[in-house]
mmCIF file of C-alpha atoms in Angstrom:
data_model
loop_
_atom_site.group_PDB
_atom_site.id
_atom_site.type_symbol
_atom_site.label_atom_id
_atom_site.label_comp_id
_atom_site.label_asym_id
_atom_site.label_seq_id
_atom_site.Cartn_x
_atom_site.Cartn_y
_atom_site.Cartn_z
ATOM 1 C CA MET A 23 12.612 -1.058 9.922
ATOM 2 C CA THR A 24 11.991 -0.202 6.293
ATOM 3 C CA GLY A 25 8.577 0.895 5.377
ATOM 4 C CA THR A 26 6.515 -1.024 2.679
ATOM 5 C CA LEU A 27 5.288 0.512 -0.623
ATOM 6 C CA TYR A 28 1.514 -0.582 -1.450
ATOM 7 C CA GLY A 29 0.419 -0.330 -4.935
ATOM 8 C CA ILE A 30 -3.243 0.403 -4.495
ATOM 9 C CA GLY A 31 -5.918 0.342 -6.999
ATOM 10 C CA VAL A 32 -8.704 2.494 -6.112
ATOM 11 C CA GLY A 33 -11.118 1.530 -8.661
ATOM 12 C CA PRO A 34 -12.665 3.159 -11.760
ATOM 13 C CA GLY A 35 -14.128 6.315 -10.227
ATOM 14 C CA ASP A 36 -16.946 5.611 -7.764
ATOM 15 C CA PRO A 37 -15.292 5.685 -4.349
ATOM 16 C CA GLU A 38 -17.556 2.966 -3.171
ATOM 17 C CA LEU A 39 -16.020 0.661 -5.447
ATOM 18 C CA MET A 40 -12.710 0.807 -3.610
ATOM 19 C CA THR A 41 -11.924 -2.486 -1.835
ATOM 20 C CA VAL A 42 -12.142 -2.699 2.057
ATOM 21 C CA LYS A 43 -8.443 -3.665 1.920
ATOM 22 C CA ALA A 44 -7.412 -0.681 0.010
ATOM 23 C CA TYR A 45 -9.314 1.672 2.236
ATOM 24 C CA ARG A 46 -7.525 0.150 5.187
ATOM 25 C CA ARG A 47 -4.172 0.360 3.754
ATOM 26 C CA LEU A 48 -4.724 4.063 2.925
ATOM 27 C CA LYS A 49 -5.766 4.820 6.574
ATOM 28 C CA GLU A 50 -2.665 2.827 7.778
ATOM 29 C CA ALA A 51 0.013 4.375 5.388
ATOM 30 C CA ASP A 52 2.143 7.360 6.476
ATOM 31 C CA VAL A 53 2.461 8.899 2.995
ATOM 32 C CA ILE A 54 0.034 8.886 0.114
ATOM 33 C CA ALA A 55 1.855 8.958 -3.423
ATOM 34 C CA TYR A 56 0.023 9.619 -6.526
ATOM 35 C CA PRO A 57 0.969 10.364 -10.318
ATOM 36 C CA LYS A 58 0.967 14.228 -10.674
ATOM 37 C CA LYS A 59 -0.329 15.688 -13.698
ATOM 38 C CA GLY A 60 0.067 19.339 -13.425
ATOM 39 C CA ARG A 61 0.917 22.073 -10.801
ATOM 40 C CA GLN A 62 -2.754 22.623 -9.898
ATOM 41 C CA SER A 63 -4.823 19.731 -11.280
ATOM 42 C CA LYS A 64 -5.427 16.652 -9.169
ATOM 43 C CA SER A 65 -4.817 13.036 -10.552
ATOM 44 C CA TYR A 66 -7.821 10.939 -10.971
ATOM 45 C CA ALA A 67 -6.931 8.601 -8.386
ATOM 46 C CA GLU A 68 -6.362 11.221 -5.853
ATOM 47 C CA GLN A 69 -9.718 12.547 -6.479
ATOM 48 C CA ILE A 70 -11.044 9.117 -5.735
ATOM 49 C CA ILE A 71 -9.546 8.789 -2.237
ATOM 50 C CA ASP A 72 -10.584 12.294 -1.468
ATOM 51 C CA ALA A 73 -13.923 10.769 -0.452
ATOM 52 C CA TYR A 74 -12.241 9.124 2.233
ATOM 53 C CA LEU A 75 -8.950 11.081 3.183
ATOM 54 C CA ALA A 76 -8.842 14.805 3.697
ATOM 55 C CA PRO A 77 -5.841 16.365 1.764
ATOM 56 C CA GLU A 78 -4.543 17.522 5.012
ATOM 57 C CA GLU A 79 -5.113 14.275 6.886
ATOM 58 C CA LYS A 80 -1.812 12.605 5.543
ATOM 59 C CA ARG A 81 1.127 13.809 3.760
ATOM 60 C CA ARG A 82 0.980 13.631 -0.060
ATOM 61 C CA LEU A 83 3.754 12.849 -2.422
ATOM 62 C CA GLY A 84 2.936 13.919 -5.948
ATOM 63 C CA LEU A 85 5.371 12.144 -8.340
ATOM 64 C CA HIS A 86 5.514 13.605 -12.087
ATOM 65 C CA PHE A 87 5.714 11.102 -14.816
ATOM 66 C CA PRO A 88 5.805 12.990 -18.293
ATOM 67 C CA MET A 89 3.387 11.708 -21.009
ATOM 68 C CA THR A 90 6.066 10.764 -23.464
ATOM 69 C CA LYS A 91 7.855 7.598 -25.035
ATOM 70 C CA ASP A 92 11.192 9.368 -25.085
ATOM 71 C CA VAL A 93 13.289 7.228 -22.706
ATOM 72 C CA ALA A 94 15.812 9.981 -22.274
ATOM 73 C CA VAL A 95 13.074 12.261 -20.652
ATOM 74 C CA LEU A 96 11.161 9.255 -18.889
ATOM 75 C CA GLU A 97 14.216 7.490 -17.308
ATOM 76 C CA PRO A 98 15.344 10.289 -15.220
ATOM 77 C CA LYS A 99 11.839 11.046 -13.919
ATOM 78 C CA TRP A 100 11.258 7.389 -12.973
ATOM 79 C CA ASN A 101 14.423 7.326 -11.144
ATOM 80 C CA GLU A 102 13.478 10.371 -9.370
ATOM 81 C CA ALA A 103 10.152 9.084 -8.207
ATOM 82 C CA ALA A 104 11.608 6.087 -7.163
ATOM 83 C CA ASP A 105 14.542 7.936 -5.103
ATOM 84 C CA ALA A 106 11.599 10.022 -3.523
ATOM 85 C CA ILE A 107 9.625 6.794 -2.372
ATOM 86 C CA TRP A 108 12.932 5.286 -1.180
ATOM 87 C CA ALA A 109 13.512 8.272 1.020
ATOM 88 C CA GLU A 110 10.344 7.635 2.764
ATOM 89 C CA LEU A 111 10.616 3.823 3.049
ATOM 90 C CA SER A 112 14.364 3.967 4.328
ATOM 91 C CA ALA A 113 12.936 6.259 7.131
ATOM 92 C CA GLY A 114 10.448 3.723 8.122
ATOM 93 C CA ARG A 115 7.246 5.231 6.637
ATOM 94 C CA ASP A 116 4.872 3.086 4.554
ATOM 95 C CA VAL A 117 3.945 4.764 1.304
ATOM 96 C CA ALA A 118 0.672 3.862 -0.665
ATOM 97 C CA PHE A 119 0.777 4.623 -4.134
ATOM 98 C CA VAL A 120 -2.800 5.068 -5.546
ATOM 99 C CA THR A 121 -3.673 4.322 -8.856
ATOM 100 C CA GLU A 122 -7.012 4.400 -10.689
ATOM 101 C CA GLY A 123 -8.408 0.678 -11.678
ATOM 102 C CA ASP A 124 -6.035 -1.967 -10.952
ATOM 103 C CA PRO A 125 -2.211 -1.498 -10.409
ATOM 104 C CA LEU A 126 -1.027 -4.097 -12.666
ATOM 105 C CA LEU A 127 -3.477 -3.537 -15.706
ATOM 106 C CA TYR A 128 -2.181 -0.733 -17.821
ATOM 107 C CA SER A 129 -1.137 1.390 -14.744
ATOM 108 C CA THR A 130 1.600 3.730 -13.936
ATOM 109 C CA PHE A 131 2.505 1.524 -10.863
ATOM 110 C CA ILE A 132 3.620 -1.349 -13.107
ATOM 111 C CA HIS A 133 6.707 0.822 -14.416
ATOM 112 C CA LEU A 134 7.189 2.234 -10.983
ATOM 113 C CA MET A 135 7.426 -1.122 -9.400
ATOM 114 C CA HIS A 136 9.967 -2.432 -11.999
ATOM 115 C CA VAL A 137 12.242 0.736 -11.256
ATOM 116 C CA MET A 138 11.924 0.013 -7.464
ATOM 117 C CA GLU A 139 12.849 -3.494 -7.845
ATOM 118 C CA ARG A 140 15.669 -2.483 -10.023
ATOM 119 C CA ARG A 141 17.121 0.264 -7.941
ATOM 120 C CA TYR A 142 16.021 -0.720 -4.342
ATOM 121 C CA PRO A 143 15.573 -4.748 -4.580
ATOM 122 C CA ASP A 144 15.417 -4.844 -0.814
ATOM 123 C CA ALA A 145 12.161 -2.549 -0.691
ATOM 124 C CA PRO A 146 9.151 -4.407 0.322
ATOM 125 C CA ILE A 147 6.310 -3.993 -2.161
ATOM 126 C CA GLU A 148 2.720 -5.106 -1.729
ATOM 127 C CA VAL A 149 -0.027 -4.895 -4.526
ATOM 128 C CA VAL A 150 -3.605 -4.353 -3.430
ATOM 129 C CA PRO A 151 -5.761 -5.171 -6.472
ATOM 130 C CA GLY A 152 -8.754 -2.808 -7.549
ATOM 131 C CA VAL A 153 -11.859 -3.120 -9.866
ATOM 132 C CA SER A 154 -10.720 -2.269 -13.320
ATOM 133 C CA SER A 155 -12.681 0.110 -15.811
ATOM 134 C CA ALA A 156 -13.199 -3.072 -17.907
ATOM 135 C CA ASN A 157 -15.238 -4.684 -15.257
ATOM 136 C CA ALA A 158 -16.927 -1.460 -14.263
ATOM 137 C CA ALA A 159 -17.977 -0.835 -17.848
ATOM 138 C CA ALA A 160 -19.399 -4.418 -18.184
ATOM 139 C CA ALA A 161 -21.481 -3.757 -15.133
ATOM 140 C CA ARG A 162 -22.621 -0.443 -16.323
ATOM 141 C CA LEU A 163 -23.545 -1.633 -19.644
ATOM 142 C CA ARG A 164 -24.695 -4.893 -18.518
ATOM 143 C CA LEU A 165 -22.460 -6.513 -21.028
ATOM 144 C CA PRO A 166 -20.923 -9.787 -20.163
ATOM 145 C CA LEU A 167 -17.411 -9.930 -20.978
ATOM 146 C CA ALA A 168 -17.246 -13.802 -21.280
ATOM 147 C CA ASP A 169 -19.373 -16.775 -20.806
ATOM 148 C CA GLY A 170 -18.681 -20.435 -21.084
ATOM 149 C CA ASP A 171 -16.108 -20.969 -23.767
ATOM 150 C CA GLU A 172 -16.214 -17.371 -25.136
ATOM 151 C CA THR A 173 -12.925 -15.488 -25.218
ATOM 152 C CA VAL A 174 -12.259 -11.921 -24.289
ATOM 153 C CA ALA A 175 -9.359 -9.479 -25.105
ATOM 154 C CA ILE A 176 -8.314 -6.277 -23.324
ATOM 155 C CA VAL A 177 -6.118 -4.212 -25.398
ATOM 156 C CA PRO A 178 -5.019 -0.678 -26.012
ATOM 157 C CA ALA A 179 -6.509 0.807 -28.879
ATOM 158 C CA ARG A 180 -3.866 1.847 -31.674
ATOM 159 C CA ASP A 181 -3.447 3.263 -34.954
ATOM 160 C CA ASP A 182 -3.194 -0.114 -36.695
ATOM 161 C CA VAL A 183 -6.294 -1.291 -38.653
ATOM 162 C CA GLU A 184 -5.387 -4.686 -39.184
ATOM 163 C CA ALA A 185 -4.149 -5.347 -35.796
ATOM 164 C CA MET A 186 -7.520 -4.003 -34.409
ATOM 165 C CA LYS A 187 -9.267 -5.966 -37.050
ATOM 166 C CA ALA A 188 -7.595 -9.244 -35.995
ATOM 167 C CA VAL A 189 -8.634 -8.776 -32.571
ATOM 168 C CA LEU A 190 -12.180 -7.958 -33.296
ATOM 169 C CA LEU A 191 -12.338 -11.124 -35.481
ATOM 170 C CA GLU A 192 -10.792 -13.499 -33.037
ATOM 171 C CA HIS A 193 -12.603 -12.695 -29.837
ATOM 172 C CA ASP A 194 -16.207 -12.670 -28.878
ATOM 173 C CA CYS A 195 -15.679 -9.528 -26.622
ATOM 174 C CA VAL A 196 -13.026 -6.928 -26.950
ATOM 175 C CA VAL A 197 -12.439 -3.980 -24.522
ATOM 176 C CA PHE A 198 -10.543 -1.329 -26.088
ATOM 177 C CA PHE A 199 -8.611 0.928 -23.701
ATOM 178 C CA LYS A 200 -7.297 4.514 -24.511
ATOM 179 C CA VAL A 201 -9.597 4.840 -27.573
ATOM 180 C CA ALA A 202 -9.724 8.666 -27.631
ATOM 181 C CA LYS A 203 -6.652 9.162 -30.249
ATOM 182 C CA VAL A 204 -8.145 6.530 -32.577
ATOM 183 C CA ILE A 205 -11.803 6.770 -32.244
ATOM 184 C CA ASP A 206 -12.486 7.578 -36.036
ATOM 185 C CA LEU A 207 -10.565 4.574 -37.137
ATOM 186 C CA LEU A 208 -12.365 2.262 -34.811
ATOM 187 C CA VAL A 209 -15.804 3.725 -35.714
ATOM 188 C CA ARG A 210 -14.844 3.104 -39.458
ATOM 189 C CA LEU A 211 -13.696 -0.363 -38.676
ATOM 190 C CA LEU A 212 -16.793 -1.159 -36.759
ATOM 191 C CA ARG A 213 -19.061 -0.188 -39.777
ATOM 192 C CA GLU A 214 -16.823 -2.347 -42.152
ATOM 193 C CA LEU A 215 -17.248 -5.410 -39.850
ATOM 194 C CA ASP A 216 -21.029 -4.732 -39.030
ATOM 195 C CA LEU A 217 -20.409 -4.404 -35.472
ATOM 196 C CA LEU A 218 -21.353 -0.681 -34.871
ATOM 197 C CA HIS A 219 -24.524 -1.856 -33.018
ATOM 198 C CA ARG A 220 -22.464 -4.134 -30.800
ATOM 199 C CA ALA A 221 -20.163 -1.643 -29.377
ATOM 200 C CA ALA A 222 -20.548 0.963 -26.376
ATOM 201 C CA VAL A 223 -18.266 3.854 -25.368
ATOM 202 C CA VAL A 224 -17.752 5.108 -21.882
ATOM 203 C CA THR A 225 -15.827 8.010 -20.292
ATOM 204 C CA LYS A 226 -14.732 7.910 -16.703
ATOM 205 C CA VAL A 227 -17.271 4.774 -16.019
ATOM 206 C CA THR A 228 -18.923 4.950 -12.603
ATOM 207 C CA SER A 229 -17.588 8.521 -11.619
ATOM 208 C CA GLY A 230 -19.648 11.668 -11.304
ATOM 209 C CA GLU A 231 -18.488 12.672 -14.698
ATOM 210 C CA GLU A 232 -19.371 9.464 -16.362
ATOM 211 C CA VAL A 233 -20.626 9.666 -20.003
ATOM 212 C CA VAL A 234 -22.041 6.806 -22.106
ATOM 213 C CA TRP A 235 -21.907 7.758 -25.890
ATOM 214 C CA LYS A 236 -23.944 6.621 -28.721
ATOM 215 C CA VAL A 237 -21.181 5.199 -30.927
ATOM 216 C CA GLU A 238 -22.710 6.077 -34.340
ATOM 217 C CA GLU A 239 -22.394 9.788 -33.387
ATOM 218 C CA LEU A 240 -18.635 9.491 -32.448
ATOM 219 C CA ASP A 241 -17.027 10.506 -35.845
ATOM 220 C CA GLY A 242 -14.773 13.280 -35.325
ATOM 221 C CA ALA A 243 -15.377 13.467 -31.627
ATOM 222 C CA GLU A 244 -12.784 14.728 -29.079
ATOM 223 C CA LEU A 245 -12.818 12.219 -26.126
ATOM 224 C CA GLU A 246 -10.996 12.374 -22.826
ATOM 225 C CA TYR A 247 -8.211 10.069 -22.162
ATOM 226 C CA LEU A 248 -10.128 7.874 -19.595
ATOM 227 C CA THR A 249 -12.693 6.444 -22.369
ATOM 228 C CA LEU A 250 -12.698 2.948 -23.358
ATOM 229 C CA MET A 251 -14.954 0.842 -25.713
ATOM 230 C CA VAL A 252 -16.605 -2.388 -25.278
ATOM 231 C CA VAL A 253 -17.333 -4.724 -28.261
ATOM 232 C CA ARG A 254 -19.603 -7.695 -27.709
ATOM 233 C CA LYS A 255 -20.421 -9.719 -30.593
#
């Protein structure tokens, strides 16, 4: 029998925020796959599951996904990852691919799932949702994301002032992901719209490395990749 690929959201950082189902699937899986960063460094998702699974307890399959938008570089690596997973599935082994947050919200698993569906359409795939960092940040900051008829947007922050301004003006609450590279732009925009006092920035929310920043002090700051901003009008 062909094994099943499980896309498992392990939550935003605190291992206790992993769901019971995610934990069960991890325990039942034959192989744990994860996005590998470098030769020595652990992925964030892998660090989260270490609270429940010792590295030697199950075989782990690190898959390298280059941080680039160059299709010529990316496509061979995606295909290579899909082939490695199929080798396990075709041998009857279940593979749990772990990702921080939720597997279908700005996750590496989305791309992997599409490649698997294209290259191996008969491969069984199941997605186990997880607590996203947007929900975790709202809880940590005690900021409601939406109430009643209010609207909320979850968007990747980008170097486009007009687009970012439009989102802020249109919605009652905005969660910006990936703010590190454009934090100066966002801080300037918040000042312009008199929303600086309505914003909060958090790095690695709920983890042992969590940092809650004072937004007015972030001009010129260098932030880690896993940093988001919540703006609640």
